[in-house]
Each structure stands twice: as C-alpha cells, then as structure tokens.
Short mmCIF file of C-alpha atoms in Angstrom, two decimals:
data_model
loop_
_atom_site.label_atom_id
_atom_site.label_comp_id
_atom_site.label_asym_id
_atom_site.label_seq_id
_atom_site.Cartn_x
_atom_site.Cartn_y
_atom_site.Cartn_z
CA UNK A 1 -50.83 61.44 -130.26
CA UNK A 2 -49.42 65.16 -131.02
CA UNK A 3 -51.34 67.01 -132.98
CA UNK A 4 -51.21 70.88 -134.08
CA UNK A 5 -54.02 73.22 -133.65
CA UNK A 6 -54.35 76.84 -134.76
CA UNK A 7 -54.60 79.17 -131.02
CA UNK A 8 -55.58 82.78 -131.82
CA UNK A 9 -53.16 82.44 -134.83
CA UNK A 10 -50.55 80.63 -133.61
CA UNK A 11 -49.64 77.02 -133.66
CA UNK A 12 -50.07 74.89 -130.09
CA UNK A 13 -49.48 71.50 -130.10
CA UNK A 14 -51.83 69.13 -128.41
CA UNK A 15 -52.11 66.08 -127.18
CA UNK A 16 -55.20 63.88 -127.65
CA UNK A 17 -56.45 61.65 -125.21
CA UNK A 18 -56.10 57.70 -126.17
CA UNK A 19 -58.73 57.11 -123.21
CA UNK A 20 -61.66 58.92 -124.71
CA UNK A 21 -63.97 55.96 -125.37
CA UNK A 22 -62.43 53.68 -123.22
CA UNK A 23 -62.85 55.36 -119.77
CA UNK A 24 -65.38 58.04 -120.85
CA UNK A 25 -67.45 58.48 -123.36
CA UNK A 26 -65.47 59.25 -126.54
CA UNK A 27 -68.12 62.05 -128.39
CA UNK A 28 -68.43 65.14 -127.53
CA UNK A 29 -72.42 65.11 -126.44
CA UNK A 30 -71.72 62.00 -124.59
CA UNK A 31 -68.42 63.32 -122.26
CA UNK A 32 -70.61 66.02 -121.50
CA UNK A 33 -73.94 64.53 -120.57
CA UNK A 34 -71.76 62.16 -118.36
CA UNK A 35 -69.69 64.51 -116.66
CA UNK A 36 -72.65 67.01 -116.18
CA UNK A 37 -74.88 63.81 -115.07
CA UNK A 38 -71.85 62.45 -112.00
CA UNK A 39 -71.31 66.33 -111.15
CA UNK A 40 -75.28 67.00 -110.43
CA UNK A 41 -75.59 63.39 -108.51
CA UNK A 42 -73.33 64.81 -106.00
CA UNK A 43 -73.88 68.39 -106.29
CA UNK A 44 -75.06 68.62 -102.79
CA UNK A 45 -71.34 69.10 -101.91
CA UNK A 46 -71.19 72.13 -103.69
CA UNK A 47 -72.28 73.70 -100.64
CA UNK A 48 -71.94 71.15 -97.99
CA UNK A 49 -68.57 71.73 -97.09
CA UNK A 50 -67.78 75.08 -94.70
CA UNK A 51 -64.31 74.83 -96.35
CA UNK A 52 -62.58 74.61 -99.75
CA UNK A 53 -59.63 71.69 -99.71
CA UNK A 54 -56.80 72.36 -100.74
CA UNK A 55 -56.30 69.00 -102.01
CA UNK A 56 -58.46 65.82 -103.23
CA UNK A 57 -57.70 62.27 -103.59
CA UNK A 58 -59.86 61.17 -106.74
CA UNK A 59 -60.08 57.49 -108.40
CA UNK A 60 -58.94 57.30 -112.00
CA UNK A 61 -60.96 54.26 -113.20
CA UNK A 62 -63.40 54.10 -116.51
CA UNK A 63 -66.63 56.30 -115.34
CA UNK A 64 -68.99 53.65 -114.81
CA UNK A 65 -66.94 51.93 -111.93
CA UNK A 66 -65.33 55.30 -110.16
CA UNK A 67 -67.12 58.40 -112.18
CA UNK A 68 -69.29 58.94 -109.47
CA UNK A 69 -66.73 59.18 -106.71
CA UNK A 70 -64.11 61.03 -108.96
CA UNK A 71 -67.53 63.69 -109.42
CA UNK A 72 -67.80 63.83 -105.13
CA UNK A 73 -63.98 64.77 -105.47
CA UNK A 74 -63.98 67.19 -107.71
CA UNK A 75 -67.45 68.41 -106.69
CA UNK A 76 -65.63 69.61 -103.30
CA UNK A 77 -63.43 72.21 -105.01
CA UNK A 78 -66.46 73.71 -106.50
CA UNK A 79 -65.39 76.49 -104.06
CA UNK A 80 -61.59 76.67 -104.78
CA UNK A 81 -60.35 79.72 -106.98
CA UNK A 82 -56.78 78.37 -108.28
CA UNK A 83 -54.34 79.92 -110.44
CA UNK A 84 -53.08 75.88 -111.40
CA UNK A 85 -54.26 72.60 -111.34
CA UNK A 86 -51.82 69.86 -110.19
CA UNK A 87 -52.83 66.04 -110.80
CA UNK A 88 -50.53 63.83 -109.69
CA UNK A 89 -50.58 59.87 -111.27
CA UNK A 90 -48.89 57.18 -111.30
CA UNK A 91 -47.57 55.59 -114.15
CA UNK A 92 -49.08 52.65 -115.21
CA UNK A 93 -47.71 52.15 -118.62
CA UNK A 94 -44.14 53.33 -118.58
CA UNK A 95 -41.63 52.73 -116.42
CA UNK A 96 -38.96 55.18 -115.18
CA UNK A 97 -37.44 57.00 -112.60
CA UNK A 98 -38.59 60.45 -110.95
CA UNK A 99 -41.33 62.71 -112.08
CA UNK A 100 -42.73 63.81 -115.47
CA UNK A 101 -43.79 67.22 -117.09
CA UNK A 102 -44.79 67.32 -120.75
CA UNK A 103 -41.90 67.57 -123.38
CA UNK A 104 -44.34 68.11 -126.26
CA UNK A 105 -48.07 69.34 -125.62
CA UNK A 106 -49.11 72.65 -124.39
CA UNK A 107 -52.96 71.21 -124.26
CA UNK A 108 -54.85 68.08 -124.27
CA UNK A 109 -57.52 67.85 -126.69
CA UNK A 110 -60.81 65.57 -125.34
CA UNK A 111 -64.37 65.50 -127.31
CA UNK A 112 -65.46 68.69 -127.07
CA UNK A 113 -62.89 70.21 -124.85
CA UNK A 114 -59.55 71.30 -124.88
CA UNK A 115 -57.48 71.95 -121.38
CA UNK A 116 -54.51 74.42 -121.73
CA UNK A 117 -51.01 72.66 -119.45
CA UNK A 118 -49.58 75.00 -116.74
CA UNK A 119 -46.18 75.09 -119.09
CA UNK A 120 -44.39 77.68 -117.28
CA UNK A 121 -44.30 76.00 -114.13
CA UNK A 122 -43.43 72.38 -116.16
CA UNK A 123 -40.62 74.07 -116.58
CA UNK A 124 -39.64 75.62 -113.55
CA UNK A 125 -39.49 72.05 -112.09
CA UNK A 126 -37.63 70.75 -114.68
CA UNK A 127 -35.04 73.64 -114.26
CA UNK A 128 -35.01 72.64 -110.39
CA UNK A 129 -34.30 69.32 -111.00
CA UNK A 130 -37.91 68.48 -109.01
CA UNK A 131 -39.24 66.90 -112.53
CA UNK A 132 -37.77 65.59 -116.31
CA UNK A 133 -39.32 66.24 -119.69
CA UNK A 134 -40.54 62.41 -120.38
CA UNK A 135 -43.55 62.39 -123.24
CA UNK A 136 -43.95 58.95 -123.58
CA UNK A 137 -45.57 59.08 -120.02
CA UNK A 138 -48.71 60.27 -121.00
CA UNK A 139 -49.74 58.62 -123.49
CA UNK A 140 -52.40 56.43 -122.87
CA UNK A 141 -51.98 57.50 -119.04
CA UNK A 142 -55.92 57.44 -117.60
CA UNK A 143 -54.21 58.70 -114.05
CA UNK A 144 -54.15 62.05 -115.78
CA UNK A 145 -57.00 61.96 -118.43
CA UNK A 146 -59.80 61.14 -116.41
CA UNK A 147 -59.95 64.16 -113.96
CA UNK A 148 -59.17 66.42 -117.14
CA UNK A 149 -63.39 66.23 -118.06
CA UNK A 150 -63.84 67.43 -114.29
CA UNK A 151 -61.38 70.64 -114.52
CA UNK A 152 -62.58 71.78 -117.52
CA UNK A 153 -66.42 72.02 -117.04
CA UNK A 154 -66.00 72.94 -112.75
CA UNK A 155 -62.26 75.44 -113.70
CA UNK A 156 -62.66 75.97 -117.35
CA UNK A 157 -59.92 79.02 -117.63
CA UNK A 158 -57.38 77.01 -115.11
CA UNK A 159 -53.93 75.26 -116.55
CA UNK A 160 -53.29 71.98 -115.71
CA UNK A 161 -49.97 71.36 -115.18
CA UNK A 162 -50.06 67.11 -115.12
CA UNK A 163 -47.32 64.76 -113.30
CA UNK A 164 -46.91 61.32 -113.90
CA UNK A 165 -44.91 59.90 -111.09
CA UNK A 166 -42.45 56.90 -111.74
CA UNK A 167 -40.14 55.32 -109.37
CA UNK A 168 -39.85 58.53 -106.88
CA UNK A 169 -39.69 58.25 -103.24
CA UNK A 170 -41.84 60.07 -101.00
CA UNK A 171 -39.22 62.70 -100.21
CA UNK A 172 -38.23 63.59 -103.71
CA UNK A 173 -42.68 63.70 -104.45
CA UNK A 174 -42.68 65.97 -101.35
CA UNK A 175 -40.30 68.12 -102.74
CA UNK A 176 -41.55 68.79 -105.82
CA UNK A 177 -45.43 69.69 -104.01
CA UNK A 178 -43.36 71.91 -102.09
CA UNK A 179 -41.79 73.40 -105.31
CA UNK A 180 -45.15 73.86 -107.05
CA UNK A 181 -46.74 75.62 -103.79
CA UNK A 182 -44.48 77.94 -103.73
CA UNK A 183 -45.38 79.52 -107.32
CA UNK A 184 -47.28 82.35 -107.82
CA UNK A 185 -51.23 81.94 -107.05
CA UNK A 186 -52.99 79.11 -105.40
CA UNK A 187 -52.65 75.53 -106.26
CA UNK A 188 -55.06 72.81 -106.08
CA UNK A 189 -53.79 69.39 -105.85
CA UNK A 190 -55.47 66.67 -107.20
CA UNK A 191 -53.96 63.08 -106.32
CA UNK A 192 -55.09 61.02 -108.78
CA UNK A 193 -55.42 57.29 -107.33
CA UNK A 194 -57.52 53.90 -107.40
CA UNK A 195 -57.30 52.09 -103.84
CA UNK A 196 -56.55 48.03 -103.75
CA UNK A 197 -56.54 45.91 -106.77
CA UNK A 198 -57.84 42.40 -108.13
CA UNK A 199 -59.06 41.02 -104.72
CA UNK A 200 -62.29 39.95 -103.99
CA UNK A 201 -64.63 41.55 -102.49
CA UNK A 202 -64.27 41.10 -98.62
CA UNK A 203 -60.80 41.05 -99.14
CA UNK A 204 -60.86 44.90 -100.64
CA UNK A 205 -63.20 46.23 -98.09
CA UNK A 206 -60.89 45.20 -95.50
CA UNK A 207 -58.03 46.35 -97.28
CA UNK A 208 -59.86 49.96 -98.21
CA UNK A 209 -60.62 49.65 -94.51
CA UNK A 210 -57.21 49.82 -93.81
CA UNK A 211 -56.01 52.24 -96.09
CA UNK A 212 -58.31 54.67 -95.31
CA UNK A 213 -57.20 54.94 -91.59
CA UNK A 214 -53.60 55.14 -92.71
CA UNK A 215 -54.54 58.12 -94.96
CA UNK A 216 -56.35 60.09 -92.14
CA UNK A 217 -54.45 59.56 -89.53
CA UNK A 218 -51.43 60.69 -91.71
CA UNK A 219 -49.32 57.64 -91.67
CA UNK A 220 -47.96 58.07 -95.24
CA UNK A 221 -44.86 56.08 -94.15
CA UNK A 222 -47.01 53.43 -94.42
CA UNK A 223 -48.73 53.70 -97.34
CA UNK A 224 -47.55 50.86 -100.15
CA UNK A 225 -48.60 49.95 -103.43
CA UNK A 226 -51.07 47.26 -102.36
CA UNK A 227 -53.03 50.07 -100.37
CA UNK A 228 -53.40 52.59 -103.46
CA UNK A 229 -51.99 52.64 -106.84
CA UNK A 230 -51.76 56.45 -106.21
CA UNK A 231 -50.00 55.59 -102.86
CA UNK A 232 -46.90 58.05 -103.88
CA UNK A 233 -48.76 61.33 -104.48
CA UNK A 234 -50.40 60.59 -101.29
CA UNK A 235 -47.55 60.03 -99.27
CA UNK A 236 -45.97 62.56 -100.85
CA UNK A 237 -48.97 65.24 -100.19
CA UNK A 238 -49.20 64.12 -96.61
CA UNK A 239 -45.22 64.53 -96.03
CA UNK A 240 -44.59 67.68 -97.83
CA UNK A 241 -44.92 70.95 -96.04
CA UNK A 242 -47.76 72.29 -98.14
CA UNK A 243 -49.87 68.74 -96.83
CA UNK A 244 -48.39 69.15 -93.12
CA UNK A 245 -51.11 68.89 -90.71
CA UNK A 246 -53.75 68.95 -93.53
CA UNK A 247 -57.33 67.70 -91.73
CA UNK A 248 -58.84 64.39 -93.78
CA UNK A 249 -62.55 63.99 -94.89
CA UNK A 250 -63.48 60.56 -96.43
CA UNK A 251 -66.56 61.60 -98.60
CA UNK A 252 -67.34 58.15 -100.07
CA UNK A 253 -65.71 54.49 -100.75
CA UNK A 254 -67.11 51.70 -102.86
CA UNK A 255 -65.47 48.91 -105.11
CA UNK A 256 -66.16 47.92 -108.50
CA UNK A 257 -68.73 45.22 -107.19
CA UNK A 258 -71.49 47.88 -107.54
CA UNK A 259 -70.86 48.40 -111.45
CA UNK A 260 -70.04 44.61 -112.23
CA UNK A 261 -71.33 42.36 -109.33
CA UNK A 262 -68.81 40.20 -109.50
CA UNK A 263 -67.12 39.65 -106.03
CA UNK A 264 -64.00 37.56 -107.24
CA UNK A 265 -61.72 40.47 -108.80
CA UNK A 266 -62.77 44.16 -107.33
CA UNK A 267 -61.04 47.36 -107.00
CA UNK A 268 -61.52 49.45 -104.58
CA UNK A 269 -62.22 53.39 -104.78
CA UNK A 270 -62.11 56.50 -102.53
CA UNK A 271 -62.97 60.24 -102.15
CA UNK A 272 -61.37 62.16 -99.84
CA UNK A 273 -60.74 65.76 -99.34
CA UNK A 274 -57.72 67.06 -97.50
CA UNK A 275 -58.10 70.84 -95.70
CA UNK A 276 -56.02 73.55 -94.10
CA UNK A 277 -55.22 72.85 -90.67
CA UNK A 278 -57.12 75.39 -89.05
CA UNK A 279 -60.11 74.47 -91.24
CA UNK A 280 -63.57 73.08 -90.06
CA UNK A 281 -64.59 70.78 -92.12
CA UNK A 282 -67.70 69.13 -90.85
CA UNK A 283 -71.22 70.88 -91.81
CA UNK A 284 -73.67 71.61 -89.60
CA UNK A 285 -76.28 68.79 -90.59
CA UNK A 286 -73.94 66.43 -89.82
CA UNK A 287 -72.47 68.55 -86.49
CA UNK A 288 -75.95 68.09 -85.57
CA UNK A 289 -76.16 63.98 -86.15
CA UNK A 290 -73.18 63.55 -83.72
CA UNK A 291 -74.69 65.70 -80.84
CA UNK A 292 -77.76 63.45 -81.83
CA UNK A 293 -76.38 60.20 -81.54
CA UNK A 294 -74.42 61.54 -78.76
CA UNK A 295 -77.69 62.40 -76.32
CA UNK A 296 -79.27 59.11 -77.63
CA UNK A 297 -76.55 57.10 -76.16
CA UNK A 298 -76.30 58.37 -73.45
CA UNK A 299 -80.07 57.65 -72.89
CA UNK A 300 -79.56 54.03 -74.34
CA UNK A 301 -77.30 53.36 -71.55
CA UNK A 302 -79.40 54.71 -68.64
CA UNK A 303 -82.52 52.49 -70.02
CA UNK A 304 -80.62 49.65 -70.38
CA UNK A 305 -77.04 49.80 -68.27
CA UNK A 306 -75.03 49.16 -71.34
CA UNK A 307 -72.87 50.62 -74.00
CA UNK A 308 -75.16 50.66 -77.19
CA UNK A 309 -73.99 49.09 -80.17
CA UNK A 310 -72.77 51.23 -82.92
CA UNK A 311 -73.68 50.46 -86.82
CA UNK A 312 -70.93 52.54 -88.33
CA UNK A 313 -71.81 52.09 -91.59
CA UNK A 314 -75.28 53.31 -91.27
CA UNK A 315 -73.96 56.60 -91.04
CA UNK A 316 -73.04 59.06 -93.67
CA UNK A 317 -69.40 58.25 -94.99
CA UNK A 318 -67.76 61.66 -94.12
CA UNK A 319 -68.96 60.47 -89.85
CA UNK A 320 -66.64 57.26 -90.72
CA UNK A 321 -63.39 59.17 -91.03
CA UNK A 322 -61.35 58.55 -88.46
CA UNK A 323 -60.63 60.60 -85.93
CA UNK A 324 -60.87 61.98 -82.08
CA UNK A 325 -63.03 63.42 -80.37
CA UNK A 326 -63.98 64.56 -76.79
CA UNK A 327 -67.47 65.23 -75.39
CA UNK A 328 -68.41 67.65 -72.70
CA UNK A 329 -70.99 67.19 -70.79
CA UNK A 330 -72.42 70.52 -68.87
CA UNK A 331 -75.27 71.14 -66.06
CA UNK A 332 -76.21 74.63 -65.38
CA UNK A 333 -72.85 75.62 -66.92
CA UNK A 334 -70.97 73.75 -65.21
CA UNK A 335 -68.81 71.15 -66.33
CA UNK A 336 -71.02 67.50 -65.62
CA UNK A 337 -68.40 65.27 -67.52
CA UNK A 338 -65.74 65.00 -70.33
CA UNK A 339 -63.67 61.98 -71.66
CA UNK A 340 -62.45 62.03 -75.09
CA UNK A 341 -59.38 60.66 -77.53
CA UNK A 342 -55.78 62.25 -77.43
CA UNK A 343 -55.49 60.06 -80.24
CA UNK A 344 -57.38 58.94 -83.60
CA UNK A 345 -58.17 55.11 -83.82
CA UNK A 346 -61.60 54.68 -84.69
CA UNK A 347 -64.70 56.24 -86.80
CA UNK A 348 -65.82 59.86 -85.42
CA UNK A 349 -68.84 58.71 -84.57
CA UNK A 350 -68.23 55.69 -83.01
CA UNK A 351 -65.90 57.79 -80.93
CA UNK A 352 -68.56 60.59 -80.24
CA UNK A 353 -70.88 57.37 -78.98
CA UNK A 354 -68.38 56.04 -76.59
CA UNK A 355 -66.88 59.31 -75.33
CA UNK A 356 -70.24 60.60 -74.64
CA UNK A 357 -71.26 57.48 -72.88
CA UNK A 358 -68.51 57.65 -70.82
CA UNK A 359 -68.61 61.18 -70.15
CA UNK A 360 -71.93 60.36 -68.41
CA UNK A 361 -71.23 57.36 -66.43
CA UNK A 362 -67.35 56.91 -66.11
CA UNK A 363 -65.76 60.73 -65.60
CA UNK A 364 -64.41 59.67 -61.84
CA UNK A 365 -64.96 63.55 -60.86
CA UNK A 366 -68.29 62.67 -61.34
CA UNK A 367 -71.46 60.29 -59.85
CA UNK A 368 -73.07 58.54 -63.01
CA UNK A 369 -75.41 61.32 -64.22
CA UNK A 370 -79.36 60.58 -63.64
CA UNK A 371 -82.41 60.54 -65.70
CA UNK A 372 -83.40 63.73 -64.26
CA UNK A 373 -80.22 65.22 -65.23
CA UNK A 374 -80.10 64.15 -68.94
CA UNK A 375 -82.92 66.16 -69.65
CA UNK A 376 -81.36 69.13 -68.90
CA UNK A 377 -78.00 68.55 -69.47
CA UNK A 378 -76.00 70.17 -72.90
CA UNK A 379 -73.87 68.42 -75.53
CA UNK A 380 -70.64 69.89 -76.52
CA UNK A 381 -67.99 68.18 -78.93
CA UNK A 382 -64.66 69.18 -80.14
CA UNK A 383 -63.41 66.83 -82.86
CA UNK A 384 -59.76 66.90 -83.05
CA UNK A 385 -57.08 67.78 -85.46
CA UNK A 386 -53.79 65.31 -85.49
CA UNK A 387 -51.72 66.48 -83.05
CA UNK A 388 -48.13 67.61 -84.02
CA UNK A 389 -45.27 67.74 -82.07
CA UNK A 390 -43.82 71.26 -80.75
CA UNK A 391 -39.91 71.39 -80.82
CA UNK A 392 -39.07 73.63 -77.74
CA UNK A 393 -35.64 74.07 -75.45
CA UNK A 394 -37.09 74.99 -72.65
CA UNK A 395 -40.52 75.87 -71.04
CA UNK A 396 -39.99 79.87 -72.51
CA UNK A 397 -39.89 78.32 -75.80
CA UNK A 398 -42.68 76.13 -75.28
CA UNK A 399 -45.03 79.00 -74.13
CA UNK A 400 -44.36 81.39 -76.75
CA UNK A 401 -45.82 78.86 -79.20
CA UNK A 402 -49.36 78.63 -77.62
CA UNK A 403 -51.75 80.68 -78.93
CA UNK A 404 -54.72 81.70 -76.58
CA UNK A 405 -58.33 80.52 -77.14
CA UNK A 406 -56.48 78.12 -80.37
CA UNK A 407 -53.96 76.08 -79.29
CA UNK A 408 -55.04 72.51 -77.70
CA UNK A 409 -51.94 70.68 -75.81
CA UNK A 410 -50.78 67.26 -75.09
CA UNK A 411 -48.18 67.54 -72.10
CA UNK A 412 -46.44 64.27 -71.23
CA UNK A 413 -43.22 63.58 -68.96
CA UNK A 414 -42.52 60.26 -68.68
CA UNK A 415 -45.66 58.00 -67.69
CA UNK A 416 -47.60 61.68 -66.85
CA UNK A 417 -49.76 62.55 -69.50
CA UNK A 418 -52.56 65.59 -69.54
CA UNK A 419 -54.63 67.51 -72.36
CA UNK A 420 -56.42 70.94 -72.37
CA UNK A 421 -58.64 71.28 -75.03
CA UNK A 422 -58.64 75.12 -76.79
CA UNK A 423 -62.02 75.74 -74.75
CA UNK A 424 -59.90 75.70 -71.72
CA UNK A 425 -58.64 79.32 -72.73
CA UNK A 426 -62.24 80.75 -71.48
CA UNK A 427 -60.99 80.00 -67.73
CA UNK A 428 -57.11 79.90 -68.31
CA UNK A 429 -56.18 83.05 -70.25
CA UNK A 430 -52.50 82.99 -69.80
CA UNK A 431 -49.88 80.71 -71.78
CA UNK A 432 -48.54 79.98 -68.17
CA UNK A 433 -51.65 79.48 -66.43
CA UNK A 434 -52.59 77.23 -68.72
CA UNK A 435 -49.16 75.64 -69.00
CA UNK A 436 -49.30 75.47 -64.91
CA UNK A 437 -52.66 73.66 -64.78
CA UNK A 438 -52.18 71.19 -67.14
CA UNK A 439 -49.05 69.96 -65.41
CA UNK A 440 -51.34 69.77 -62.68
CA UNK A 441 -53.65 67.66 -64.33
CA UNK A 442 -51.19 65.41 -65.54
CA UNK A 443 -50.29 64.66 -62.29
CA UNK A 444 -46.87 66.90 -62.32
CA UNK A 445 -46.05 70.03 -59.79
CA UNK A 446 -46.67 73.41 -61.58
CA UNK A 447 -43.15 74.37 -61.52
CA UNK A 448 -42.08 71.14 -63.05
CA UNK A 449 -39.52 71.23 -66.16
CA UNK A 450 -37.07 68.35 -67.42
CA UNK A 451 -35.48 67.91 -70.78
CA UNK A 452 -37.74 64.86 -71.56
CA UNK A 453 -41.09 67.00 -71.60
CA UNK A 454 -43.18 66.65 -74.39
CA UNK A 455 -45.74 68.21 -75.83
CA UNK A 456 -47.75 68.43 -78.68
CA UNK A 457 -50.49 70.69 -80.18
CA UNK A 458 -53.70 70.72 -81.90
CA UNK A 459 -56.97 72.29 -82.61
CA UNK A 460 -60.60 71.53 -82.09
CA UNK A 461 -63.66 71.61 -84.72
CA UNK A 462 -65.79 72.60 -81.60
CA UNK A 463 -69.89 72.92 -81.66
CA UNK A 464 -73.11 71.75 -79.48
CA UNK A 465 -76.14 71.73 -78.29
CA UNK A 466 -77.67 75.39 -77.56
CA UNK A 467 -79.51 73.75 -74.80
CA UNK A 468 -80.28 70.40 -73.87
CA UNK A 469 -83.09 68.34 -75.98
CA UNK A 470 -85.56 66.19 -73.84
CA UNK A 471 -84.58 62.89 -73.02
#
C-alpha cells in the first residue's frame, strides 16, 4: 500500500508494511516493547564480539518463532557505522526474474516508525542493469519487513536500500553486492533468510546441520533452496568479491519446535555473522573455554588412555562453527607438540579436543608427553581462516605475495603436502626461508620448483595460555 506523507514540506511516498500484525506486533507500543525486549535478551553481543561483520545472515519468520535469533543478528552490528543498509530477500510472493529496487516508495512506514530507502543507489543499479524497478515485489514481502524494526531502533538515521531477489543466479546476485560495495560509504549487508522448511523435527536439525557447514566452509555452490529459502543472497555474498574470504560465526540455530512444540512440520532458523578476512572474531571468554577444554583433554587421556568424548552441543553455539584449528603444545619454550587441520570439517571445538590430544600423544617428533610434563606445559591455538588459493607463475611470484609474521601457507606438489602456520615468521623471517623450509617439511628439496606447485594461504586467530594451569 502507497501512501503519501508530508517530509519537511514535501511530499514522500511510503509504503506501509502488510506484515505489521502478522509477524510483529502491529501497534506502535507493542513493535517497540518487542523489538526492545529480543534486542536486550541478547544484548550481551553488543560487546562480545572483538569485530564488527560486515555482513549477517538473519531469519525472516513472525517474531515469536525467529525474533530472538533475527535480535542476535542484528545485535552483532551494534558496532557497525554504515552509510546504507542492504537486505537482501527472496521473493516469496511474486515471481520474476533478476533483482528488485523500489519503483514507488522512498520509505516504509511501520507502527511507530518510518525507515527512509537508500533511493540513490536503487537507482544506480537499475542504471547498471544489476537490478529492475518491480513494486509489486514488496508488497506483503516479510524477507524485507521484518529486519526493518531492527535497523531503525539499532541505525535509526541509516537508508535502507531493500532487494527482493527473484530467479537470479549466483553470479548475477554477486554482481550486484559487488555494485553496491563499491558506492560511497560503508555497507552493511543483511541476508535476509529462514533455513529448511516443513520437515519434522530430526529431519531439520540434520538438514540445518548440513547447511550450516556448507555456509562456513564457503561452499555456496552448493547451497539450494531446500538448505535456505535465502540460499541466493548467501551464495551470492559468499561468491562476490566484497564476501571473498569473509570468516563465518554461527551465533545461534533453533527450529520452530521451541515456539510451537510440534515436531511434525518445523522450520529451521540461523544467526550467523560473516567478518573481514583478517578479522578475529572469537572473544576472549570463549578463547579461554577452548584452551580449557584443550588442557582437560589432554589430561582425560593420560588418566584414562583414551580420546574423551566430545558433547558438542554442550558448548556455546559460536564453538560449533566449523572450522580448523591447530594446537601447539610448548615445554620451556620449546615446541612439545603440534597437529592441527589444513582443512575445516568439523566443530572448532571438537577440533581443538582432538588436535590437542594428539598434539600430546601422536606428534611422531615427539614421546607421548607425561604427567609431569602436563603440568607445566602451555596451550597455544591458532584457529584458521579458509584457505584461498594463490595464482603465481613462478616461485618469484609466489614469494612476493607472502607477507611476514601474516601469511599462513599450504604448499603441495603432487602427493607432498606441508603447512607453516603465521607463528612460524618468529624463527623464519624471510619469504624464502620460509618458502625453503616448508618445502622441506613437505618432504620436497629446498630448491624444488615445477609448474604443478600449489599453494594456498591463510591466516590464524592465534591466542593461549600465559603459562601452563595445573593438571
């Protein structure tokens, strides 16, 4: 419904939300209460995070099935000073090809609230072909309504500019991220999505399960319609330039089986917040937990001479993201172990557990370490960002693109495979030093080059013990 409002004088046209009442409360002291009420129950992330995302992935269902995880999303940009808003939805009411901007409404009117639209840039992707002019896709389109509440009480002088994405591949969605990223000011990106729909309730955690390993390991290829209804601005975040490389944080899943209790016909929901590259993203509570869990393994399997069992999800839902991980192990500074991941497959701290265990009792540089050593021994972990592949023509080229004290490296040749971990810089200061000794490692002669060498960078979250805790 377009409506016209009087705007310092001047006539704006508006657009009022069809979804008030439905999926939030439709009065103005009730939309408030709500919103205020889901933002304070997960306020804690206000300042939990040690970094602002640049994107979120937020649910879109009726508040009293999702509100509370759409809250956790938005509650992580608490931080974030944008210029724009982006929310990306899909269209569930109209069908049509591409991407669509506005052709009517400069604002969105909601009880009590009115959120001015990013039109300038609507426009600029129109005029670059990245979007059409297509009103009829937002009416009645929750996708977009239901994070408006959230940007208007946490970035109350920020334009939205909404997208309702039809039939659009994940190239042409790509694109136009790219497009808006590259306008003046920062943009925050808000991907607007449920997860799997209308199964029952084992059936959607194991599906969720699923899906949330293809969304942070960065497999967007694989990401379908029966994963997320959203599945297009995600794959379209994750393969665009501005998304490249972006580190994943799960910050809470659930279904709506904990608002209805019926187990026969669930959807799932998600929270996630996706970061710079060179971001950490894990704060230092829960740093601490893994170096923890890590020491009481290792104990566990000196008492009892086997690898403890690991309760996943008795651990905070940001530990269950997957990804890699290596533990050191050191012994009057000297290295005592390390075995870790090259590559994401499992839940952090289930990979902290194992790596630490076998950094203890299964590094073959090393005799399994002792009671008598564990008490003195210190915990350090670097938790992994996904590695990307380096395009180089020859070993010059590959050297001038590692950065000293930064840049972790995957080296493989054929069956040969080595990593160095960034903290290897402290002893190897030198691009070719380094370079030389991880050939080395990998089982390869220093001088070694072919034109089927690959390699493959990263970075490392790294933090640990000061010294070690008793055993």
């Amino acid at each position: 419904m377009i409506e016209r409002t009087g705007d310092n004088g001047a006539n704006m046209a508006q657009r009022k939300s069809e979804v008030a009442g439905t999926f939030f409360p439709g009065d103005k002291d009730g939309l408030a209460k709500s919103v205020d009420d889901l933002l304070t129950h997960s306020g804690a992330l206000r300042s939990y995070l040690p970094a602002a995302p640049i994107a979120v992935i937020s649910p879109h269902a009726g508040y009293q099935f999702s509100g509370a995880l759409t809250a956790a999303s938005w509650n992580m940009t608490a931080r974030c000073r944008p210029d724009r808003i982006a929310i990306l939805s899909p269209s569930h009411r109209v069908a049509f090809r591409g991407i669509a901007v506005p052709q009517d409404h400069r604002a969105v009117s909601l009880p009590g609230m009115r959120v001015r639209l990013d039109t300038i840039g609507a426009e600029r992707l129109c005029q670059d072909g990245h979007a059409v002019a297509y009103e009829a896709a937002f009416a009645r389109e929750h996708g977009i309504d239901t994070q408006l509440p959230f940007a208007d009480v946490l970035h109350p002088s920020v334009r939205v500019l909404p997208l309702v994405i039809g039939d659009a591949a994940p190239h042409q969605v790509a694109a136009m991220i790219d497009a808006v990223a590259a306008m003046e000011g920062e943009t925050l990106f808000v991907l607007s999505s449920d997860l799997s729909h209308f199964l029952t309730q084992d059936q959607a955690l194991a599906k969720d399960r699923a899906t949330c390993g293809k969304i942070e390991l960065g497999m967007w290829d694989k990401l379908t319609g029966e994963d997320a209804c959203g599945c297009r601005a995600i794959a379209g975040f994750l393969a665009s330039r501005a998304g490249a490389g972006a580190r994943v944080l799960r910050m809470a899943r659930t279904t709506s089986f904990a608002a209805t209790q019926d187990a026969s016909r669930v959807v799932g929901y998600g929270s996630w917040g996706l970061f710079p590259a060179a971001a950490d993203v894990l704060p230092g509570d829960l740093r601490h937990v893994l170096t923890d869990v890590a020491r009481k393994a290792l104990k566990s399997r000196l008492t009892r001479g086997t690898m403890p069992e690991v309760r996943v999800d008795s651990f905070a839902v940001p530990l269950r993201t997957v990804m890699a991980s290596f533990v050191t192990l050191e012994l009057d500074g000297r290295l005592r172990g390390c075995i870790g991941s090259m590559q994401a497959h499992r839940a952090l701290v289930q990979d902290v557990i194992i790596n630490a265990v076998k950094a203890g009792f299964e590094d073959p540089r090393f005799a399994p370490i002792t009671a008598a050593e564990l008490g003195r021994v210190v915990i350090k972990v670097s938790v992994l960002t996904r590695p990307a592949p380096l395009q180089f023509e020859n070993e010059a080229g590959l050297l001038a693109q590692m950065v000293p004290g930064e840049t972790g490296l995957i080296l493989q040749d054929g069956a040969r495979r080595g990593t160095f971990l960034p903290s290897v810089w402290s002893s190897l200061q030198t691009p070719k030093a380094f370079l030389a000794q991880l050939k080395r490692k990998a089982g390869l002669p220093e001088d070694h080059w072919s034109d089927t060498v690959k390699a493959f960078a990263y970075r490392a979250e790294y933090f640990g013990e000061v010294e070690g805790a008793p055993a």
